[in-house]
PDB file of C-alpha atoms in Angstrom:
ATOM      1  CA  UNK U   1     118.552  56.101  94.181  1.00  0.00           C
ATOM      2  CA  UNK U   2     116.922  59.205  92.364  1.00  0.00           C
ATOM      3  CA  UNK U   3     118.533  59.780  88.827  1.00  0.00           C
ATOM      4  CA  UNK U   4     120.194  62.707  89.907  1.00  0.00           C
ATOM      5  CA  UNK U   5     122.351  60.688  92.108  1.00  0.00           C
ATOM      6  CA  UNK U   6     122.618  58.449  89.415  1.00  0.00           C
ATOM      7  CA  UNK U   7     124.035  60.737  87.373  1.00  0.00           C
ATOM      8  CA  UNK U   8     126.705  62.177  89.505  1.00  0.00           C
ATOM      9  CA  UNK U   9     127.484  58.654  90.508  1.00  0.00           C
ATOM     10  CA  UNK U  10     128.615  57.735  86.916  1.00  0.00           C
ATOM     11  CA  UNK U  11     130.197  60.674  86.176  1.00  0.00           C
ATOM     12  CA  UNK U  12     132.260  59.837  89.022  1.00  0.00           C
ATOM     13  CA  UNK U  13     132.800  56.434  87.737  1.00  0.00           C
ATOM     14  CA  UNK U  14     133.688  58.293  83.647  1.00  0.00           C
ATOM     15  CA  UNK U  15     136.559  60.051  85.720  1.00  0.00           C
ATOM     16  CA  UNK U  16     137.741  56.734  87.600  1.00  0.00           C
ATOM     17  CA  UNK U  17     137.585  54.992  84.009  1.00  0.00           C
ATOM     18  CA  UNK U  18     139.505  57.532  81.982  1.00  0.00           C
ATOM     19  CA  UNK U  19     142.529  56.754  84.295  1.00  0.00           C
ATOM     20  CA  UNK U  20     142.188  53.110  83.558  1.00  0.00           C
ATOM     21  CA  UNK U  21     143.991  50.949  81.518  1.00  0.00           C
ATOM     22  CA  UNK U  22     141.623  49.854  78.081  1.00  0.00           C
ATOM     23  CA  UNK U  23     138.287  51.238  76.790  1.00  0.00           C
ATOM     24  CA  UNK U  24     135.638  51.335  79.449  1.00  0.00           C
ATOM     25  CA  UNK U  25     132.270  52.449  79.087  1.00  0.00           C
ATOM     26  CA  UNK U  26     129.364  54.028  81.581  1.00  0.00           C
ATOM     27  CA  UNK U  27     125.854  53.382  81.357  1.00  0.00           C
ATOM     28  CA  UNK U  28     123.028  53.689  83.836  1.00  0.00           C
ATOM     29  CA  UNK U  29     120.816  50.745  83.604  1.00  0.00           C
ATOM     30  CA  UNK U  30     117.937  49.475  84.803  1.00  0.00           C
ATOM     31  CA  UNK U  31     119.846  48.050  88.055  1.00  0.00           C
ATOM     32  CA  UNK U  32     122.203  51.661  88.227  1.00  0.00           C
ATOM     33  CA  UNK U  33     125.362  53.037  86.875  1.00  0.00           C
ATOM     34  CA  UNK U  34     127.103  50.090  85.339  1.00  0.00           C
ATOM     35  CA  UNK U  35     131.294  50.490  84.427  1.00  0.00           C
ATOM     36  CA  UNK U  36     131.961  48.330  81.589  1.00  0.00           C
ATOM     37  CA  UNK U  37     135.448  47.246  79.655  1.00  0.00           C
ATOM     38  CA  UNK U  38     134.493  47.677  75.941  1.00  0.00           C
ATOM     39  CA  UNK U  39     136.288  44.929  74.360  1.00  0.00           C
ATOM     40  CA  UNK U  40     135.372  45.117  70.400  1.00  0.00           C
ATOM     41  CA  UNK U  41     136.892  42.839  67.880  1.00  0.00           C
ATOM     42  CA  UNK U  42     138.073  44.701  64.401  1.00  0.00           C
ATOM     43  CA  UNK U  43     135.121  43.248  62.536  1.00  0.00           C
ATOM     44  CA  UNK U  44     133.546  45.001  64.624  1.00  0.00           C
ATOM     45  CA  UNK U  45     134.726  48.671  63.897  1.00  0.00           C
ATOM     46  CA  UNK U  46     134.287  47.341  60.266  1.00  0.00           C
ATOM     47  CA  UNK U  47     130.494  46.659  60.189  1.00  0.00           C
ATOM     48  CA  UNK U  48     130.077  49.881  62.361  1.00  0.00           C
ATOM     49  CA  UNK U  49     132.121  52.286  59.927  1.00  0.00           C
ATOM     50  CA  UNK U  50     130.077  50.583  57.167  1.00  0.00           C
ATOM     51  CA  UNK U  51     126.538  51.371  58.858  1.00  0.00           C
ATOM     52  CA  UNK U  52     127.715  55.116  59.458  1.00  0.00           C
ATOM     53  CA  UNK U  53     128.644  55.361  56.315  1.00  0.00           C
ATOM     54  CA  UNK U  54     125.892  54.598  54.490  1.00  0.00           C
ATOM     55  CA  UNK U  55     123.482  56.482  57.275  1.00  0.00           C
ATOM     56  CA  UNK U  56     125.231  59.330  57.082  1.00  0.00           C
ATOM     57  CA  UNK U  57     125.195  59.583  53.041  1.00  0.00           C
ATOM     58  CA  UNK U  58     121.394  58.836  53.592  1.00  0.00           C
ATOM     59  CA  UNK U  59     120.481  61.445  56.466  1.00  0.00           C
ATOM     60  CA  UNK U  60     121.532  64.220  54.175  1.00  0.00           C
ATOM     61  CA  UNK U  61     118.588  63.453  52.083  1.00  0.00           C
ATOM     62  CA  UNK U  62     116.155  62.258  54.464  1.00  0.00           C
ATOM     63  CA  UNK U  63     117.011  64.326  57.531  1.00  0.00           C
ATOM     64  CA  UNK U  64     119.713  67.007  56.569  1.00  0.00           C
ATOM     65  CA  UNK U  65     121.364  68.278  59.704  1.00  0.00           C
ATOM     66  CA  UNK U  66     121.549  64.695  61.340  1.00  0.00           C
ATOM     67  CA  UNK U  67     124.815  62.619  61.722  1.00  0.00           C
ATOM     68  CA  UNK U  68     125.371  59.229  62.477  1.00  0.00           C
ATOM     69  CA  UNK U  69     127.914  59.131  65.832  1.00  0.00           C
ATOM     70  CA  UNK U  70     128.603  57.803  69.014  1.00  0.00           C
ATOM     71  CA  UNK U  71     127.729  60.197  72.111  1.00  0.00           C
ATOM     72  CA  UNK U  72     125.892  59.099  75.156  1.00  0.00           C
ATOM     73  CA  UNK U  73     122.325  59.285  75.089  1.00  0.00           C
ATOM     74  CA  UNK U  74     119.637  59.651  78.168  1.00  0.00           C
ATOM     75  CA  UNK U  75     116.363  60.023  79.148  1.00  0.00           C
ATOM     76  CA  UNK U  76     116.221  61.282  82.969  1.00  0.00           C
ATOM     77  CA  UNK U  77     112.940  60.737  84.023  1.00  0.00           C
ATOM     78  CA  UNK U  78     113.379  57.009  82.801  1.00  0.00           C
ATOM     79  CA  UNK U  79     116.535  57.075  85.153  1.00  0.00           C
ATOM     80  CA  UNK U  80     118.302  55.524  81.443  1.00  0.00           C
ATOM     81  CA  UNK U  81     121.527  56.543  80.033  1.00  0.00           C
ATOM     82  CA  UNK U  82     123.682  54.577  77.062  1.00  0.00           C
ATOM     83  CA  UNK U  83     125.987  54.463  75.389  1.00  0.00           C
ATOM     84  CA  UNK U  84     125.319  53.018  71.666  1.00  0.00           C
ATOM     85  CA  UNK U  85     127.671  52.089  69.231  1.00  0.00           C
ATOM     86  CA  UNK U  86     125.648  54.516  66.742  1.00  0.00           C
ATOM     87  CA  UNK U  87     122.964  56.712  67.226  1.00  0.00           C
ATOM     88  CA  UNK U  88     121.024  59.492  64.630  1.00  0.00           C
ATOM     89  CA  UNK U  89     120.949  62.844  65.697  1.00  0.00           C
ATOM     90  CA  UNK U  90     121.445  66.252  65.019  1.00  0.00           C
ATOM     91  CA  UNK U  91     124.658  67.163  64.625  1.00  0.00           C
ATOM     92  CA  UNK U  92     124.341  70.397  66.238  1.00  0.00           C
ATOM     93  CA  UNK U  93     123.501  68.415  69.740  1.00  0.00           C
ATOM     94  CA  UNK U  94     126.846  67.354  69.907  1.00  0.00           C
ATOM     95  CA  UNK U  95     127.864  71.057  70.178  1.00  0.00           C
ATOM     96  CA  UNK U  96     125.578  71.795  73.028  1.00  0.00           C
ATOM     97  CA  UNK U  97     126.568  71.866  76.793  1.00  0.00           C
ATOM     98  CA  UNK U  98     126.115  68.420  78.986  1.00  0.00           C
ATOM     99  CA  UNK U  99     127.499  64.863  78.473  1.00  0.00           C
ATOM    100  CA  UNK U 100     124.641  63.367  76.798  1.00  0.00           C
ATOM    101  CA  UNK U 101     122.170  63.944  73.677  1.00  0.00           C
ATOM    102  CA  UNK U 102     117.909  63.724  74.909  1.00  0.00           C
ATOM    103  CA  UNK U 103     117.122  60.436  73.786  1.00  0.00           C
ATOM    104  CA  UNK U 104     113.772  62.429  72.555  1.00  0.00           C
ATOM    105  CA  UNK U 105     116.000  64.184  69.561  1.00  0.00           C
ATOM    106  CA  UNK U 106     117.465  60.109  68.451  1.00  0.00           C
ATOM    107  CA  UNK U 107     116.168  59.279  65.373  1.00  0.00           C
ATOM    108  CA  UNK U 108     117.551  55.485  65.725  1.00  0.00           C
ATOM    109  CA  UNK U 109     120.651  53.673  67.639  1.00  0.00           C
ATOM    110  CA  UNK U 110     122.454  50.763  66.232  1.00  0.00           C
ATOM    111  CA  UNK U 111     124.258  48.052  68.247  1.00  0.00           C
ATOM    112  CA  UNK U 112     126.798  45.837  67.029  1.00  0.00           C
ATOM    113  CA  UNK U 113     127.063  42.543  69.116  1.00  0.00           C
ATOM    114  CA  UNK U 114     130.155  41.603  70.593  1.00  0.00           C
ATOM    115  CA  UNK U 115     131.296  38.218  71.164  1.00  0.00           C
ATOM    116  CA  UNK U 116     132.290  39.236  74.920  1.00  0.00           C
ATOM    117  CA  UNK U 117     128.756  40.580  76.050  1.00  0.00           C
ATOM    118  CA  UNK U 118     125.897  39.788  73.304  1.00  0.00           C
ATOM    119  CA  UNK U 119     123.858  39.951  76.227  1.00  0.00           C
ATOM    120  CA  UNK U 120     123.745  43.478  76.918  1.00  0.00           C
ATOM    121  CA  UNK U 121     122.656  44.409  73.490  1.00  0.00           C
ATOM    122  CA  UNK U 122     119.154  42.325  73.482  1.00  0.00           C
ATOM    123  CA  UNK U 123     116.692  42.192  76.376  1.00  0.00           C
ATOM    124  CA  UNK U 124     118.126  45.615  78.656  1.00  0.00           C
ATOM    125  CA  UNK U 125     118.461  47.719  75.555  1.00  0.00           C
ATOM    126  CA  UNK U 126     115.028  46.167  74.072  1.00  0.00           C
ATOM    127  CA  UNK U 127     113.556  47.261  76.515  1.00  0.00           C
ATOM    128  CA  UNK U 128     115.287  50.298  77.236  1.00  0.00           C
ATOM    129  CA  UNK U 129     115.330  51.921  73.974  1.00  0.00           C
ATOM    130  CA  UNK U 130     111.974  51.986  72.880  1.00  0.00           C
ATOM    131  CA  UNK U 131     110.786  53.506  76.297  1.00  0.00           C
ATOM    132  CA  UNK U 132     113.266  56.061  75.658  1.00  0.00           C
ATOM    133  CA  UNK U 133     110.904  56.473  72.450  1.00  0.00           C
ATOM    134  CA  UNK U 134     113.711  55.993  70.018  1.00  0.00           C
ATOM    135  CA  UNK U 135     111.523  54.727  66.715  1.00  0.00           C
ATOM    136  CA  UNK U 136     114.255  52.651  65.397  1.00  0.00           C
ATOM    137  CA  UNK U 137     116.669  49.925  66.961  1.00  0.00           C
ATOM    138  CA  UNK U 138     119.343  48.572  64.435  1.00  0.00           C
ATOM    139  CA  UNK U 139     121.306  45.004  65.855  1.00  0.00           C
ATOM    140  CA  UNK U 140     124.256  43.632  63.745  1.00  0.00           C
ATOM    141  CA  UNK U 141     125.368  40.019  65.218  1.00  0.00           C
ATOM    142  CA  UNK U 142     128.490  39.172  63.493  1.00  0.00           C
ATOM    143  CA  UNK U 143     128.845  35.982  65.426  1.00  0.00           C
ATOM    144  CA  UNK U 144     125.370  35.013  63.954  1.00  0.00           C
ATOM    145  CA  UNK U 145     125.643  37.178  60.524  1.00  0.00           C
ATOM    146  CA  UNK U 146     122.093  38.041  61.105  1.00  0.00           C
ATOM    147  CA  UNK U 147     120.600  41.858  61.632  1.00  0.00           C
ATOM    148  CA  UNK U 148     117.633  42.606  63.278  1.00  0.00           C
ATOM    149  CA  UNK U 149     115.646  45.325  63.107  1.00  0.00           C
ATOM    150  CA  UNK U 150     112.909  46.970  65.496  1.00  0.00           C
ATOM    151  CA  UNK U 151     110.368  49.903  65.152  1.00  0.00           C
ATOM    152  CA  UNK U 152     107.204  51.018  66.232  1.00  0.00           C
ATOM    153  CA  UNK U 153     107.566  51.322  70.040  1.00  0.00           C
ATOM    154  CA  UNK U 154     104.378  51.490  72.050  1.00  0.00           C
ATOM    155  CA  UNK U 155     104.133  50.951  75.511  1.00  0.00           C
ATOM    156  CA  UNK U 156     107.844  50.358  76.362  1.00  0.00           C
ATOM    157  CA  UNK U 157     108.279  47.650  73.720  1.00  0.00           C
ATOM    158  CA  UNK U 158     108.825  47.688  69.826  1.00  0.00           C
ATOM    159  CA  UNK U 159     105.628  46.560  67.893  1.00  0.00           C
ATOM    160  CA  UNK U 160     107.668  45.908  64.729  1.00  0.00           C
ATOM    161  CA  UNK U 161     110.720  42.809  63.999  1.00  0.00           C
ATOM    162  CA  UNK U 162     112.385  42.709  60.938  1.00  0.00           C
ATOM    163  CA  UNK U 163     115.030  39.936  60.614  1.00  0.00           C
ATOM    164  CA  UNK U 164     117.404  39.854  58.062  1.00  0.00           C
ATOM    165  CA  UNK U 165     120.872  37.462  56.972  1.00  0.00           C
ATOM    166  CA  UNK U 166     124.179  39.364  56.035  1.00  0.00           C
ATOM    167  CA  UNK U 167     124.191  39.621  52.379  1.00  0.00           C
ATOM    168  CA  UNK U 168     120.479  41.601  52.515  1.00  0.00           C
ATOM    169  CA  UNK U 169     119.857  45.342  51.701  1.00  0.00           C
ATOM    170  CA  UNK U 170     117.169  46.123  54.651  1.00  0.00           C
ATOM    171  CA  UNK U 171     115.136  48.798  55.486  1.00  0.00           C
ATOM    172  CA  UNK U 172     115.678  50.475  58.470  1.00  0.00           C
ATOM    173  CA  UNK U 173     113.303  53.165  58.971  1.00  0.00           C
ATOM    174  CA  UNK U 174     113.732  55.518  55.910  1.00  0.00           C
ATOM    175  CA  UNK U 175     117.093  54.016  55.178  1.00  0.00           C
ATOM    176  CA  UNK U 176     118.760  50.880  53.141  1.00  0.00           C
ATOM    177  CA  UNK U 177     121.759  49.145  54.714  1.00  0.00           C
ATOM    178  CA  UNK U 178     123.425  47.141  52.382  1.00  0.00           C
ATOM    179  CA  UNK U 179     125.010  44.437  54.450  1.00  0.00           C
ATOM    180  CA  UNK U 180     126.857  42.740  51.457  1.00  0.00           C
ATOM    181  CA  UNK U 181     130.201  43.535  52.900  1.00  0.00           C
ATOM    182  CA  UNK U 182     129.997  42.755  56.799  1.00  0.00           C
ATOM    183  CA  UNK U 183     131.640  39.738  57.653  1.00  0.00           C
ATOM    184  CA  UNK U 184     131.148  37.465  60.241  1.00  0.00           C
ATOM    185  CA  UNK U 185     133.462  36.878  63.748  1.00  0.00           C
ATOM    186  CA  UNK U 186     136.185  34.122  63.434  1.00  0.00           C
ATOM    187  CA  UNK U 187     136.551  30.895  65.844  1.00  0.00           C
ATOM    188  CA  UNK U 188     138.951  33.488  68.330  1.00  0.00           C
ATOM    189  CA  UNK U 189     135.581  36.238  68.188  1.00  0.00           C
ATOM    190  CA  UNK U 190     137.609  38.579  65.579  1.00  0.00           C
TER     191      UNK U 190
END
């Protein structure tokens, strides 16, 4: 199926899911359009209002006119379009016509792991992300308390790993997070 089709295909799918019952998400993948429930514990929105806070204090020094948010983000002639939990961009691109931001104008996307699918967040988005040529790949695991980060893609893979514990102030491209104040997931994932 050409990404076109693709395309139409999940936007069919966005208007199926806002009549739903819960938080759903669409995606196009490497296998298609993909209809996920987003089920996110509230340490969850915690870690991710911390990260956007402190990027978007940062970007007004380092890139002014960029914003930490949460759109969807694609790059057509990969036939890829996702959904992050962050992403750096300009702000104006949220004001522009269409339903997604060119992956070429991300800066970096952050993921925060969720207990219910940690798998989507490593080896599709890995891979996914830096052949979208995004330069920077943030990912929080509160059920681990660990961050990693990624950088340098070349080739449809990123040439740089940093790992880091919660408690650390890392760099992440231009940036320090200061993860002093993330917690981890309790025993029920929360």
């Amino acid at each position: 199926m050409d990404y076109v089709r693709m395309r139409a295909f999940a936007e069919e799918l966005g208007t199926l899911a806002e009549r739903l019952v819960g938080v759903w998400r669409v995606e196009i993948g490497p296998a298609g359009p993909v209809l996920a429930l987003r089920r996110r514990p509230k340490r969850h929105a915690g870690a991710l209002r911390r990260l956007r806070a402190q990027l978007d204090e940062q970007l007004r020094t380092t890139h002014p006119g960029h914003i930490c948010a949460a759109p969807h983000i694609e790059h057509p002639a990969l036939g890829r379009m996702r959904l992050p939990d962050a992403a750096l961009v300009p702000e104006a691109a949220l004001d522009e016509p269409g339903p997604a931001v060119d992956a070429t104008r991300v800066l970096a996307v952050v993921e925060v792991v969720t207990p219910a699918t940690p798998e989507s967040d490593r080896p599709e988005r890995l891979a996914d992300y830096p052949a979208m040529g995004i330069a920077h790949y943030l990912i929080v695991d509160p059920r681990t308390g660990t961050i990693e980060t990624h950088s340098d893609p070349c080739k449809g893979r990123y040439a740089r790993k940093g790992a880091y514990i919660f408690g650390d102030t890392l760099p992440f491209g231009p940036w320090l997070i200061d993860t002093a104040d993330f917690r981890r997931y309790g025993k029920a994932g929360n």
